[in-house]
Short mmCIF file of C-alpha atoms in Angstrom, two decimals:
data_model
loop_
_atom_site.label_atom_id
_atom_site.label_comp_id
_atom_site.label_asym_id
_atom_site.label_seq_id
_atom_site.Cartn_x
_atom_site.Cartn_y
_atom_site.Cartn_z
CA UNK A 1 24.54 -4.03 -11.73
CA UNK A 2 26.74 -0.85 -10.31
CA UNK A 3 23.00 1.05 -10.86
CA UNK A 4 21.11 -1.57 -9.11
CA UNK A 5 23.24 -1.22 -6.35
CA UNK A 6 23.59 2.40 -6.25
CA UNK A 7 19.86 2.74 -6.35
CA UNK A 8 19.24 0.49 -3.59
CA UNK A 9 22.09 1.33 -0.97
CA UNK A 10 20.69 5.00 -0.24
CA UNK A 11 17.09 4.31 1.10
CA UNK A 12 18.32 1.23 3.03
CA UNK A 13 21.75 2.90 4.75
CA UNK A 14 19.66 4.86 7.12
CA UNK A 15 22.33 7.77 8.65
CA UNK A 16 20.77 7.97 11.53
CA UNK A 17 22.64 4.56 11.98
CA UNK A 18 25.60 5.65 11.03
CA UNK A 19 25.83 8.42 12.94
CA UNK A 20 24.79 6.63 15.72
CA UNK A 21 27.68 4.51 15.07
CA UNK A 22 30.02 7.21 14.95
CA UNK A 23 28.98 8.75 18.46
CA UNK A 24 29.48 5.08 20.12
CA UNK A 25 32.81 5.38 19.21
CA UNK A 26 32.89 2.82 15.61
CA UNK A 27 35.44 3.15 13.27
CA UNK A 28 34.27 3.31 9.74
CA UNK A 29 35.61 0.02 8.65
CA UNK A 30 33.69 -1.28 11.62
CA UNK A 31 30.70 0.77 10.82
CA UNK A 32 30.94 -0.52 6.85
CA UNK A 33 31.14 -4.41 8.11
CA UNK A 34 29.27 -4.42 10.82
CA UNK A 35 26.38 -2.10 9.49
CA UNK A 36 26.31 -1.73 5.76
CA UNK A 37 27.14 -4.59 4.72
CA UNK A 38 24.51 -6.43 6.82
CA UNK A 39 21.88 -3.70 5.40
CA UNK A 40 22.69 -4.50 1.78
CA UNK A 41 22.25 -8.17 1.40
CA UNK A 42 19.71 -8.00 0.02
CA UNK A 43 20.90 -5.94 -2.71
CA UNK A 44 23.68 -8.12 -2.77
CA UNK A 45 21.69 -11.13 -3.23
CA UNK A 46 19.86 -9.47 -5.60
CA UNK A 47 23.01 -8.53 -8.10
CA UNK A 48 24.77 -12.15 -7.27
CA UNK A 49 21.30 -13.39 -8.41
CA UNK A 50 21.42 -12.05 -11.70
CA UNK A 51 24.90 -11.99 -12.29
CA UNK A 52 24.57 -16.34 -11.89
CA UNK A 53 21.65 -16.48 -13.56
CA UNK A 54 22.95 -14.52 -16.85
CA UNK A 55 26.31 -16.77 -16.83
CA UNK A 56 23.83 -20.08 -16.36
CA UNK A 57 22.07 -19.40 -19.13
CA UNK A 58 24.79 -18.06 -21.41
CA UNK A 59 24.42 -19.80 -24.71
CA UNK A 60 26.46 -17.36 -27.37
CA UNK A 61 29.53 -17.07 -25.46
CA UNK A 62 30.07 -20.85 -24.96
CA UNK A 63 29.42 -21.60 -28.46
CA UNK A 64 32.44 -19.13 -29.50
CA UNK A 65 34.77 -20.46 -27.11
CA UNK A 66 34.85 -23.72 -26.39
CA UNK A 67 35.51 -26.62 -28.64
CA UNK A 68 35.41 -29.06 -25.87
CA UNK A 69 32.28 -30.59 -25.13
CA UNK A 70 33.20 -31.62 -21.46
CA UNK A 71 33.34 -28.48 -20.81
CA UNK A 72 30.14 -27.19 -22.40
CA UNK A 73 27.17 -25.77 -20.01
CA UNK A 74 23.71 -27.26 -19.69
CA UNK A 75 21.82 -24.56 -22.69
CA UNK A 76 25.35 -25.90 -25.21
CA UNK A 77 24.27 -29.79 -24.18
CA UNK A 78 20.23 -29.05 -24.48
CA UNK A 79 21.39 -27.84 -28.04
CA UNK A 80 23.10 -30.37 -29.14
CA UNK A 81 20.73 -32.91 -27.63
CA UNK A 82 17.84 -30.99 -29.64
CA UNK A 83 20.15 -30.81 -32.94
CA UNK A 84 22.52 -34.07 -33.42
CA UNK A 85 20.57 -36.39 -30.91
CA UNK A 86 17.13 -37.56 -31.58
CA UNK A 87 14.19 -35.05 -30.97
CA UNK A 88 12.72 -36.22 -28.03
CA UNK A 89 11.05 -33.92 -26.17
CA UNK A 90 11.12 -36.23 -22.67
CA UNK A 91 14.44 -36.39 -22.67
CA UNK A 92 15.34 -32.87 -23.76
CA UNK A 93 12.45 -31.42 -20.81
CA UNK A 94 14.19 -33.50 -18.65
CA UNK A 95 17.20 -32.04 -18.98
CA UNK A 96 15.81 -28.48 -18.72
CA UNK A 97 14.34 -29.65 -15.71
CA UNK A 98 17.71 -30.38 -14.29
CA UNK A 99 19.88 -27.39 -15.68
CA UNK A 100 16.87 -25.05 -13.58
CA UNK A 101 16.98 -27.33 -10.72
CA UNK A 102 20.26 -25.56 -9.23
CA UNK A 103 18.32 -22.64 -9.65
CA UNK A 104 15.64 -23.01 -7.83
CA UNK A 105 17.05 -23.98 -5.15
CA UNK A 106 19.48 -20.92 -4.91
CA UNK A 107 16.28 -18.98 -4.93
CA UNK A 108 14.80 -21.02 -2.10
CA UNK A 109 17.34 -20.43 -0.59
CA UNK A 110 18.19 -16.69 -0.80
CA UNK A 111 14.61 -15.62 -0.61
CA UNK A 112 13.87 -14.68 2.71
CA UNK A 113 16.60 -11.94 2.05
CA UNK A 114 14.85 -10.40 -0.84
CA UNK A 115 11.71 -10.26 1.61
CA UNK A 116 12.96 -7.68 4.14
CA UNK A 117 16.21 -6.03 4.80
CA UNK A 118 18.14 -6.66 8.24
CA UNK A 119 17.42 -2.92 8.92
CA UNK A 120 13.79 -2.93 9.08
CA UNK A 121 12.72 -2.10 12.27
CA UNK A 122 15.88 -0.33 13.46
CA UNK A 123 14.77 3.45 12.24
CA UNK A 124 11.36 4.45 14.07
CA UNK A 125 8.76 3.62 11.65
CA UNK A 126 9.73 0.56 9.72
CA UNK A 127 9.09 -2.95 10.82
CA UNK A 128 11.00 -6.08 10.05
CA UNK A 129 9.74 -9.17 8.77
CA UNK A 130 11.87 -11.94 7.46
CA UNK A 131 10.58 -14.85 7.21
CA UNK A 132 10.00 -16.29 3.48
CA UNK A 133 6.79 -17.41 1.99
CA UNK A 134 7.25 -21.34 2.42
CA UNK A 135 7.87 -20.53 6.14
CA UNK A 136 4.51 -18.97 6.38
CA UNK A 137 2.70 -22.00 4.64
CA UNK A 138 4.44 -24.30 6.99
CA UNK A 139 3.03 -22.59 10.31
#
C-alpha cells in the first residue's frame, strides 16, 4: 500500500502549488492539510479501499483465531452455512449477496473520488471533472 501511495502522490502534488503556497505566505503544515491532503484522496480512497476489502474478505485468519462464532465474519458464516448447514444454494447466495452489499455501497459511495482528483484543473493544462458515472445517467 506504502508503493501505491508513493507512486501516486508525485504526479498529483503539482509544485507549482506548493510553491505557490509558500510565496503566499503558508506554513507547511498548512500547505500539507490544506493542499496535499485534499490532492491525495483519491489515493487515499484508493488504499482504504483495499485495505477494507482484504480484511472483509479474510477467511484464513478468522479461522485461526477465533473460536467464537458471534464473532465470526460473513466468508467464516458462508462456510459453515455451506459445510454443517444444509446445501442450499438460495440461502447461501443470499447471504453472499448481503456480506457484498456493504461493499457496494462503499464503492458508490467513494467513486466519484477515484474519477478525478481535486487538483485537476488547478495546473494549466488539466481539467477537472468529478462527477461519477450514476450522476451522468441521471442527467
Amino acid at each position: 500500500m506504502y508503493f501505491l501511495g508513493h507512486v501516486y502522490s508525485h504526479p498529483s502534488v503539482a509544485t507549482e502549488l506548493i510553491e505557490a503556497a509558500r510565496i503566499g505566505g503558508a506554513s507547511e503544515v498548512r500547505i500539507f492539510f490544506t493542499m496535499v491532503l485534499r490532492l491525495l484522496a483519491p489515493a487515499m480512497v484508493t488504499i482504504f479501499l483495499f485495505i477494507f476489502i482484504a480484511t472483509w474478505n479474510n477467511y484464513l485468519l478468522p479461522l485461526m483465531m477465533l473460536s467464537s462464532e458471534e464473532l465470526q465474519p460473513v466468508t467464516l458464516g458462508l462456510y459453515s452455512m455451506m459445510v454443517y448447514f444444509s446445501p442450499d444454494k438460495g440461502a447461501v447466495m443470499m447471504g453472499a449477496l448481503l456480506g457484498v452489499t456493504l461493499l457496494i455501497i462503499i464503492f458508490l459511495g467513494l467513486q466519484k473520488y477515484w474519477h478525478a482528483g481535486l487538483a485537476a484543473g488547478s495546473v494549466k493544462g488539466k481539467t477537472a471533472c468529478i462527477s461519477s458515472p450514476i450522476e451522468n445517467l441521471l442527467i
